[in-house]
Structures are given as C-alpha cells and as structure tokens.
Amino acid sequence: MFKFNFDVEGTDMDPTILGPLLEPSSNSSSSAAGTMQTFRELTLNELLDALPDMISYSPLSFPLSSGRDLTLVRRDLFDARFQLISEAEEDPDEETSKREKISESSLKFVDSPSDLVPGVYEGGLKTWECALDLVDYLENSGARSPTGKVILELGCGTAIPSIYLLERLFAQPPTNTGLPMTHIHLQDYNDAVLQLVTLPNILLNWYMSPASISFRQSITSSEVSFPPVDSTAPGELPITSELVAAFQDSLLAFNISLRFFTGSWETFDLQQSLSLTKEANRDRTYDMVLTSETIYRVESLSALIELMRKSVGQHEYQCLVAAKILYFGVGGGVSEFVARVEGQSGRVETVWEKSAGVGRKIMQVHWP
Ligand SMILES: C[S@@+](CC[C@H](N)C(=O)[O-])C[C@H]1O[C@@H](n2cnc3c(N)ncnc32)[C@H](O)[C@@H]1O
C-alpha cells in the first residue's frame, strides 16, 4: 500500500489538499494490480438516486494568479462515511455481504483517503494540489469558453477542474437556444468516488451558482430549510426531489450533458463514451482532456497515454496533464511520462511550471 502524506510545504494551500510524498509500504512490491476494475458507465440518474437526504460540505478556497479568489465547496468526508454506514444499517437483508463489501472497500478509504491500494483504490476521495494548478492554468491561459466542447476529465476524483468549468458555464445566461451542447465526461477508477464525492460536489457547486437561482426563489416557503448561498461557510444541503429536478432542469437549460465512467484506463470504452456526442456528419473526439495527479504509477502510464492519444482527433484540442515532477518512492513522474509519450510519437510541451520545493508542471500533450 502506498501512503500519501500532507504537503507541509504548501502552506498557502488548504491543508486537506494532498501533497506530493509517496512512500511505498512493505507490500508495495505486490502492487501491480492483479484484476483491474472494468469500464462501466454510471448514469446521472443512478448517481442522483444514490444521494442521501442531506450532504454536508465545507469551502475549498484558493487564490488564482488572476487575482480572483476561487471558492468552491466540497462534500465533507465524514459525511460520506456517515452515508456508507447508514446504508449498511438500513439494509438488513443484505447485511453480511453488504457490510463486508463496505468494510473491505469504500469505508476503509473514506477513513484513510490518502492511502492508495493499486487496482483497488486510487486516491480519488481527496483533492490533490495539482488539480488546483490546473484550474489556475485554465483561468489564466485564456482558454476559450467550454460551451459546446466535449470534455473528458480522467481520474477526476473530487473533480475540481470540471467543477471550475461548470462554474464558468453556470455563470453565463442559460443557452437552450440552439447552441451546441457541452459534454462533460468524468472518469474515476472507483464507483464509490463518483457516488460519494464527484457527483455530490457538482450538485453542491451548482446550488452555490447563479444557475440555481430560480430554484432558490421557489423554496422561500418550503418547510425544508436550505442553506444560504455562501460558499465560504460550511453547511448542509438537503437533497429533496425538487432540488434534484431543478438541477436536471438547469443542465437542460444550459445544454450540458454530464456522464460518468468508472474502471481502469485500459478498459475505457471510447466508442461508448463518445457515442452520444456524434455530430450529423462526423464522429466526435474530445476537445479537451484534463487530468491531474494521475502519472504517479509507472505501471499505469501506458494505458493512460494510450487513452489520451485515442481521445483526441485531428481537430484542435487541449490535452492537459498536471503533475508533480516526481512521485517519490513510486517511480512515476514527469520524465517517465514524457519518455512514454515520445515513445508513442507524441510531444509534450510544458505550459506551466513551479520549480521551488517539490516541482509541479502542467503539460500540453500533442499527437501527430
Ligand atoms: C491521486 S488521484 C487524483 C484525483 C484528482 N485528479 C485530483 O488531482 O485531485 C488519482 C486518480 O487517478 C485515477 N486512476 C489512477 N489509476 C488509474 C487507473 N489505472 N485506471 C483508471 N483510473 C485511475 C483514480 O480514479 C484517481 O482518482
């Protein structure tokens, strides 16, 4: 098992954001994952149905180099833990198998979200600091509006880059006027990550955005008490059927399609993920592929790089990888990544770099 420690050096960062240190533990040699999770789509409805009655959250605030402070909210991990325990207790019929399943997987990692077990749990419950670098880069690079783009976030975890893009979309007036649909596809190795943090975080940040305004106006006389729209303060969001319906209505109004995929990169089915994005006269590929803190394990690099290469086509695209220069103790890092991309005739351009302390980079990958 690998252990991820906190970044003591990045004191300007939220201390719950994970830092760079990886330490192999005693059984690390047996880490090459025997059986990898296979690709599966979890529908938005499935994920919405799996939400509990209430989600508690805390702010994630960080300064962008544009001068703007970005404040998002994230689900509290203790709340995810509470959900897992309550679900096990509510289901006496399946008691033994479900409890065993939970104790062996999700619950363990919610309790210790910085531990990685190759092929079992890959760290998606926590936010890693390069996710924030990627957001800062997207903000400052003058990246065009995500409207109408087909976007894939690989190894999304808490999905901060995608949530930033959604924040931009939700800040504009709704676009249900014939503009092209924006597709945001989120992939994580673990189902539990998508259920417990990815979708809840998207929903929470929608609630905090101008897009939820008509819902908020409609609940003034509601018996349920909703929190103020203040992403700088912790709170609890009741998950009512009205809130879920309003969220889905917003996605329609803003012409946004969200899809969720789980499983290993080597089993990722691009034909399925791109199936609903086809335009009348041509197959679509992704316009933007984003990934942060996913190149730490040498054994997984080839599958990730191959998937990135196949995800984009001949038209203009952004394929951005945010990573530490080196993941101590595991062997992964930028030079191994670059060598493998070049081995597949690709080219890596560094578009952002921080060299002080443990270095971090954002790389744009180009394919022939
Ligand atoms: C350390 S987490 C980073 C999460 C998030 N991108 C961030 O920066 O906060 C690594 C992510 O990569 C994904 N991942 C790692 N190895 C994978 C594999 N072999 N196949 C699919 N996904 C994998 C996991 O889903 C996990 O969420």
Short mmCIF file of N, CA and C in Angstrom, two decimals, residues 173-284:
data_model
loop_
_atom_site.label_atom_id
_atom_site.label_comp_id
_atom_site.label_asym_id
_atom_site.label_seq_id
_atom_site.Cartn_x
_atom_site.Cartn_y
_atom_site.Cartn_z
N PRO A 173 -25.61 33.30 -18.92
CA PRO A 173 -27.04 33.04 -19.07
C PRO A 173 -27.24 31.66 -19.71
N PRO A 174 -28.36 30.99 -19.39
CA PRO A 174 -28.60 29.66 -19.97
C PRO A 174 -28.61 29.71 -21.50
N THR A 175 -28.24 28.60 -22.09
CA THR A 175 -28.02 28.60 -23.55
C THR A 175 -28.98 27.70 -24.31
N ASN A 176 -30.17 27.45 -23.79
CA ASN A 176 -31.03 26.49 -24.51
C ASN A 176 -31.69 27.12 -25.74
N THR A 177 -30.87 27.74 -26.53
CA THR A 177 -31.39 28.45 -27.68
C THR A 177 -30.77 27.93 -28.97
N GLY A 178 -30.43 26.66 -28.98
CA GLY A 178 -29.88 26.08 -30.19
C GLY A 178 -28.37 26.06 -30.23
N LEU A 179 -27.70 26.55 -29.19
CA LEU A 179 -26.24 26.45 -29.16
C LEU A 179 -25.84 24.99 -28.95
N PRO A 180 -24.63 24.61 -29.36
CA PRO A 180 -24.26 23.21 -29.21
C PRO A 180 -24.18 22.80 -27.75
N MET A 181 -24.37 21.52 -27.55
CA MET A 181 -24.34 21.01 -26.18
C MET A 181 -22.91 20.91 -25.67
N THR A 182 -22.72 21.20 -24.42
CA THR A 182 -21.42 20.97 -23.76
C THR A 182 -21.48 19.60 -23.09
N HIS A 183 -20.48 18.79 -23.39
CA HIS A 183 -20.42 17.45 -22.80
C HIS A 183 -19.28 17.42 -21.79
N ILE A 184 -19.58 17.07 -20.57
CA ILE A 184 -18.50 16.89 -19.58
C ILE A 184 -18.56 15.45 -19.09
N HIS A 185 -17.48 14.73 -19.37
CA HIS A 185 -17.40 13.32 -19.01
C HIS A 185 -16.38 13.16 -17.89
N LEU A 186 -16.80 12.49 -16.85
CA LEU A 186 -15.92 12.33 -15.68
C LEU A 186 -15.60 10.86 -15.48
N GLN A 187 -14.31 10.58 -15.37
CA GLN A 187 -13.89 9.19 -15.18
C GLN A 187 -13.13 9.08 -13.87
N ASP A 188 -13.46 8.08 -13.10
CA ASP A 188 -12.66 7.74 -11.93
C ASP A 188 -12.54 6.23 -11.84
N TYR A 189 -11.46 5.76 -11.27
CA TYR A 189 -11.28 4.31 -11.15
C TYR A 189 -12.39 3.69 -10.31
N ASN A 190 -12.80 4.39 -9.26
CA ASN A 190 -13.73 3.81 -8.27
C ASN A 190 -15.15 4.33 -8.39
N ASP A 191 -16.11 3.41 -8.45
CA ASP A 191 -17.53 3.80 -8.41
C ASP A 191 -17.81 4.68 -7.20
N ALA A 192 -17.25 4.27 -6.06
CA ALA A 192 -17.57 4.95 -4.80
C ALA A 192 -17.15 6.41 -4.85
N VAL A 193 -16.07 6.70 -5.56
CA VAL A 193 -15.61 8.10 -5.65
C VAL A 193 -16.65 8.92 -6.42
N LEU A 194 -17.13 8.37 -7.54
CA LEU A 194 -18.14 9.10 -8.32
C LEU A 194 -19.41 9.32 -7.49
N GLN A 195 -19.79 8.29 -6.73
CA GLN A 195 -21.02 8.38 -5.92
C GLN A 195 -20.86 9.30 -4.72
N LEU A 196 -19.73 9.17 -4.07
CA LEU A 196 -19.59 9.85 -2.77
C LEU A 196 -19.06 11.26 -2.86
N VAL A 197 -18.24 11.55 -3.87
CA VAL A 197 -17.70 12.92 -3.93
C VAL A 197 -17.90 13.61 -5.29
N THR A 198 -17.74 12.90 -6.39
CA THR A 198 -17.76 13.61 -7.69
C THR A 198 -19.12 14.25 -7.94
N LEU A 199 -20.15 13.42 -7.97
CA LEU A 199 -21.49 13.99 -8.25
C LEU A 199 -21.97 14.91 -7.13
N PRO A 200 -21.80 14.53 -5.85
CA PRO A 200 -22.19 15.47 -4.79
C PRO A 200 -21.50 16.83 -4.93
N ASN A 201 -20.22 16.84 -5.29
CA ASN A 201 -19.53 18.13 -5.43
C ASN A 201 -20.11 18.95 -6.58
N ILE A 202 -20.46 18.28 -7.65
CA ILE A 202 -21.06 19.00 -8.79
C ILE A 202 -22.39 19.62 -8.36
N LEU A 203 -23.18 18.83 -7.67
CA LEU A 203 -24.50 19.32 -7.24
C LEU A 203 -24.36 20.49 -6.25
N LEU A 204 -23.44 20.34 -5.32
CA LEU A 204 -23.23 21.41 -4.33
C LEU A 204 -22.83 22.71 -5.00
N ASN A 205 -21.93 22.60 -5.96
CA ASN A 205 -21.44 23.84 -6.60
C ASN A 205 -22.48 24.43 -7.55
N TRP A 206 -23.35 23.58 -8.10
CA TRP A 206 -24.49 24.12 -8.87
C TRP A 206 -25.38 24.94 -7.93
N TYR A 207 -25.63 24.38 -6.74
CA TYR A 207 -26.51 25.09 -5.79
C TYR A 207 -25.91 26.46 -5.45
N MET A 208 -24.60 26.53 -5.35
CA MET A 208 -23.93 27.80 -4.98
C MET A 208 -23.84 28.77 -6.17
N SER A 209 -24.25 28.33 -7.36
CA SER A 209 -24.06 29.16 -8.56
C SER A 209 -25.33 29.93 -8.91
N PRO A 210 -25.20 30.91 -9.80
CA PRO A 210 -26.39 31.64 -10.26
C PRO A 210 -27.40 30.73 -10.96
N ALA A 211 -26.97 29.56 -11.42
CA ALA A 211 -27.89 28.67 -12.14
C ALA A 211 -29.02 28.15 -11.26
N SER A 212 -28.82 28.16 -9.95
CA SER A 212 -29.86 27.61 -9.08
C SER A 212 -30.84 28.69 -8.61
N ILE A 213 -30.72 29.87 -9.17
CA ILE A 213 -31.49 31.00 -8.61
C ILE A 213 -33.00 30.76 -8.64
N SER A 214 -33.50 30.22 -9.76
CA SER A 214 -34.97 30.08 -9.81
C SER A 214 -35.41 29.00 -8.80
N PHE A 215 -34.58 27.98 -8.61
CA PHE A 215 -34.92 27.00 -7.57
C PHE A 215 -34.94 27.69 -6.20
N ARG A 216 -33.93 28.49 -5.95
CA ARG A 216 -33.84 29.14 -4.62
C ARG A 216 -35.01 30.08 -4.39
N GLN A 217 -35.44 30.74 -5.48
CA GLN A 217 -36.59 31.64 -5.32
C GLN A 217 -37.87 30.84 -5.04
N SER A 218 -37.90 29.61 -5.57
CA SER A 218 -39.12 28.80 -5.42
C SER A 218 -39.24 28.16 -4.04
N ILE A 219 -38.18 28.20 -3.23
CA ILE A 219 -38.23 27.46 -1.97
C ILE A 219 -38.42 28.37 -0.77
N THR A 220 -38.77 29.62 -1.03
CA THR A 220 -38.86 30.54 0.11
C THR A 220 -39.88 30.08 1.13
N SER A 221 -40.95 29.41 0.65
CA SER A 221 -41.97 28.97 1.61
C SER A 221 -41.83 27.48 1.95
N SER A 222 -40.71 26.89 1.51
CA SER A 222 -40.54 25.46 1.74
C SER A 222 -40.38 25.16 3.23
N GLU A 223 -40.87 23.97 3.63
CA GLU A 223 -40.68 23.58 5.04
C GLU A 223 -39.25 23.15 5.30
N VAL A 224 -38.59 22.77 4.22
CA VAL A 224 -37.20 22.34 4.38
C VAL A 224 -36.33 23.59 4.40
N SER A 225 -35.35 23.57 5.27
CA SER A 225 -34.50 24.75 5.37
C SER A 225 -33.23 24.57 4.53
N PHE A 226 -33.07 25.42 3.53
CA PHE A 226 -31.90 25.34 2.66
C PHE A 226 -30.84 26.34 3.14
N PRO A 227 -29.58 26.03 2.93
CA PRO A 227 -28.52 26.92 3.42
C PRO A 227 -28.41 28.17 2.56
N PRO A 228 -27.85 29.24 3.11
CA PRO A 228 -27.61 30.42 2.28
C PRO A 228 -26.59 30.09 1.20
N VAL A 229 -26.67 30.84 0.10
CA VAL A 229 -25.69 30.62 -0.97
C VAL A 229 -24.41 31.36 -0.58
N ASP A 230 -23.59 30.65 0.17
CA ASP A 230 -22.35 31.24 0.66
C ASP A 230 -21.30 30.12 0.67
N SER A 231 -20.50 30.12 -0.38
CA SER A 231 -19.55 29.02 -0.48
C SER A 231 -18.35 29.22 0.45
N THR A 232 -18.33 30.30 1.22
CA THR A 232 -17.21 30.48 2.15
C THR A 232 -17.51 29.86 3.52
N ALA A 233 -18.73 29.36 3.69
CA ALA A 233 -19.08 28.81 5.01
C ALA A 233 -19.51 27.36 4.88
N PRO A 234 -19.17 26.53 5.87
CA PRO A 234 -19.65 25.15 5.82
C PRO A 234 -21.16 25.11 5.96
N GLY A 235 -21.77 24.05 5.52
CA GLY A 235 -23.22 23.96 5.65
C GLY A 235 -23.72 22.57 5.30
N GLU A 236 -25.04 22.46 5.26
CA GLU A 236 -25.67 21.18 4.90
C GLU A 236 -26.74 21.46 3.86
N LEU A 237 -26.71 20.70 2.79
CA LEU A 237 -27.69 20.89 1.72
C LEU A 237 -28.69 19.73 1.75
N PRO A 238 -29.98 20.02 1.98
CA PRO A 238 -30.97 18.94 1.92
C PRO A 238 -31.16 18.51 0.46
N ILE A 239 -31.18 17.21 0.23
CA ILE A 239 -31.36 16.71 -1.14
C ILE A 239 -32.83 16.34 -1.30
N THR A 240 -33.61 17.27 -1.76
CA THR A 240 -35.03 17.00 -1.97
C THR A 240 -35.25 16.65 -3.44
N SER A 241 -36.42 16.06 -3.72
CA SER A 241 -36.70 15.72 -5.13
C SER A 241 -36.80 17.00 -5.95
N GLU A 242 -37.26 18.09 -5.32
CA GLU A 242 -37.36 19.37 -6.05
C GLU A 242 -35.97 19.89 -6.43
N LEU A 243 -35.04 19.75 -5.49
CA LEU A 243 -33.68 20.22 -5.78
C LEU A 243 -33.06 19.40 -6.92
N VAL A 244 -33.24 18.08 -6.86
CA VAL A 244 -32.68 17.22 -7.90
C VAL A 244 -33.30 17.56 -9.25
N ALA A 245 -34.63 17.77 -9.25
CA ALA A 245 -35.31 18.09 -10.52
C ALA A 245 -34.82 19.44 -11.05
N ALA A 246 -34.61 20.39 -10.15
CA ALA A 246 -34.15 21.71 -10.59
C ALA A 246 -32.73 21.63 -11.16
N PHE A 247 -31.91 20.79 -10.55
CA PHE A 247 -30.55 20.58 -11.08
C PHE A 247 -30.62 20.00 -12.50
N GLN A 248 -31.46 19.00 -12.68
CA GLN A 248 -31.58 18.39 -14.01
C GLN A 248 -32.14 19.40 -15.02
N ASP A 249 -33.09 20.22 -14.57
CA ASP A 249 -33.64 21.25 -15.46
C ASP A 249 -32.55 22.24 -15.87
N SER A 250 -31.69 22.58 -14.92
CA SER A 250 -30.59 23.50 -15.23
C SER A 250 -29.67 22.91 -16.29
N LEU A 251 -29.36 21.63 -16.14
CA LEU A 251 -28.48 21.01 -17.13
C LEU A 251 -29.11 21.11 -18.52
N LEU A 252 -30.43 20.90 -18.57
CA LEU A 252 -31.12 21.03 -19.85
C LEU A 252 -31.07 22.46 -20.35
N ALA A 253 -31.34 23.40 -19.45
CA ALA A 253 -31.39 24.81 -19.84
C ALA A 253 -30.02 25.29 -20.32
N PHE A 254 -28.97 24.78 -19.68
CA PHE A 254 -27.62 25.21 -20.07
C PHE A 254 -27.04 24.30 -21.15
N ASN A 255 -27.83 23.33 -21.58
CA ASN A 255 -27.38 22.42 -22.63
C ASN A 255 -26.09 21.69 -22.24
N ILE A 256 -26.11 21.14 -21.04
CA ILE A 256 -24.93 20.43 -20.54
C ILE A 256 -25.28 18.96 -20.36
N SER A 257 -24.43 18.12 -20.91
CA SER A 257 -24.60 16.68 -20.69
C SER A 257 -23.46 16.20 -19.78
N LEU A 258 -23.83 15.59 -18.67
CA LEU A 258 -22.82 15.03 -17.76
C LEU A 258 -22.87 13.52 -17.86
N ARG A 259 -21.70 12.91 -18.03
CA ARG A 259 -21.66 11.44 -18.00
C ARG A 259 -20.50 10.99 -17.11
N PHE A 260 -20.67 9.80 -16.55
CA PHE A 260 -19.74 9.32 -15.53
C PHE A 260 -19.28 7.90 -15.88
N PHE A 261 -17.98 7.71 -15.84
CA PHE A 261 -17.42 6.41 -16.21
C PHE A 261 -16.46 5.94 -15.12
N THR A 262 -16.52 4.66 -14.89
CA THR A 262 -15.68 4.10 -13.84
C THR A 262 -14.84 2.96 -14.43
N GLY A 263 -13.78 2.61 -13.72
CA GLY A 263 -12.94 1.50 -14.17
C GLY A 263 -11.58 1.96 -14.64
N SER A 264 -10.78 0.97 -15.04
CA SER A 264 -9.38 1.28 -15.37
C SER A 264 -9.28 1.93 -16.75
N TRP A 265 -8.19 2.68 -16.93
CA TRP A 265 -7.99 3.35 -18.23
C TRP A 265 -7.87 2.33 -19.35
N GLU A 266 -7.25 1.19 -19.06
CA GLU A 266 -7.06 0.27 -20.18
C GLU A 266 -8.38 -0.32 -20.68
N THR A 267 -9.42 -0.28 -19.85
CA THR A 267 -10.71 -0.83 -20.31
C THR A 267 -11.68 0.28 -20.75
N PHE A 268 -11.24 1.53 -20.73
CA PHE A 268 -12.14 2.64 -21.06
C PHE A 268 -12.64 2.49 -22.49
N ASP A 269 -13.96 2.59 -22.67
CA ASP A 269 -14.57 2.36 -23.98
C ASP A 269 -14.93 3.70 -24.62
N LEU A 270 -14.01 4.17 -25.48
CA LEU A 270 -14.24 5.48 -26.12
C LEU A 270 -15.42 5.47 -27.06
N GLN A 271 -15.66 4.30 -27.66
CA GLN A 271 -16.81 4.21 -28.57
C GLN A 271 -18.10 4.52 -27.80
N GLN A 272 -18.18 3.94 -26.60
CA GLN A 272 -19.38 4.20 -25.80
C GLN A 272 -19.40 5.63 -25.27
N SER A 273 -18.27 6.11 -24.78
CA SER A 273 -18.29 7.45 -24.16
C SER A 273 -18.58 8.52 -25.21
N LEU A 274 -18.12 8.30 -26.44
CA LEU A 274 -18.33 9.33 -27.47
C LEU A 274 -19.60 9.09 -28.28
N SER A 275 -20.31 8.02 -27.95
CA SER A 275 -21.45 7.64 -28.80
C SER A 275 -22.53 8.72 -28.88
N LEU A 276 -22.75 9.45 -27.78
CA LEU A 276 -23.85 10.42 -27.81
C LEU A 276 -23.39 11.81 -28.20
N THR A 277 -22.13 11.92 -28.60
CA THR A 277 -21.62 13.25 -28.92
C THR A 277 -21.47 13.44 -30.42
N LYS A 278 -21.87 12.42 -31.19
CA LYS A 278 -21.65 12.49 -32.64
C LYS A 278 -22.41 13.65 -33.25
N GLU A 279 -21.75 14.31 -34.19
CA GLU A 279 -22.45 15.33 -34.96
C GLU A 279 -22.98 14.66 -36.22
N ALA A 280 -23.84 15.37 -36.92
CA ALA A 280 -24.52 14.76 -38.05
C ALA A 280 -23.55 14.13 -39.04
N ASN A 281 -22.48 14.82 -39.35
CA ASN A 281 -21.66 14.32 -40.45
C ASN A 281 -20.26 13.89 -40.05
N ARG A 282 -19.96 13.83 -38.77
CA ARG A 282 -18.63 13.34 -38.40
C ARG A 282 -18.64 12.79 -36.98
N ASP A 283 -17.74 11.85 -36.74
CA ASP A 283 -17.59 11.33 -35.40
C ASP A 283 -16.88 12.38 -34.56
N ARG A 284 -17.24 12.48 -33.32
CA ARG A 284 -16.58 13.44 -32.44
C ARG A 284 -15.45 12.76 -31.69
#
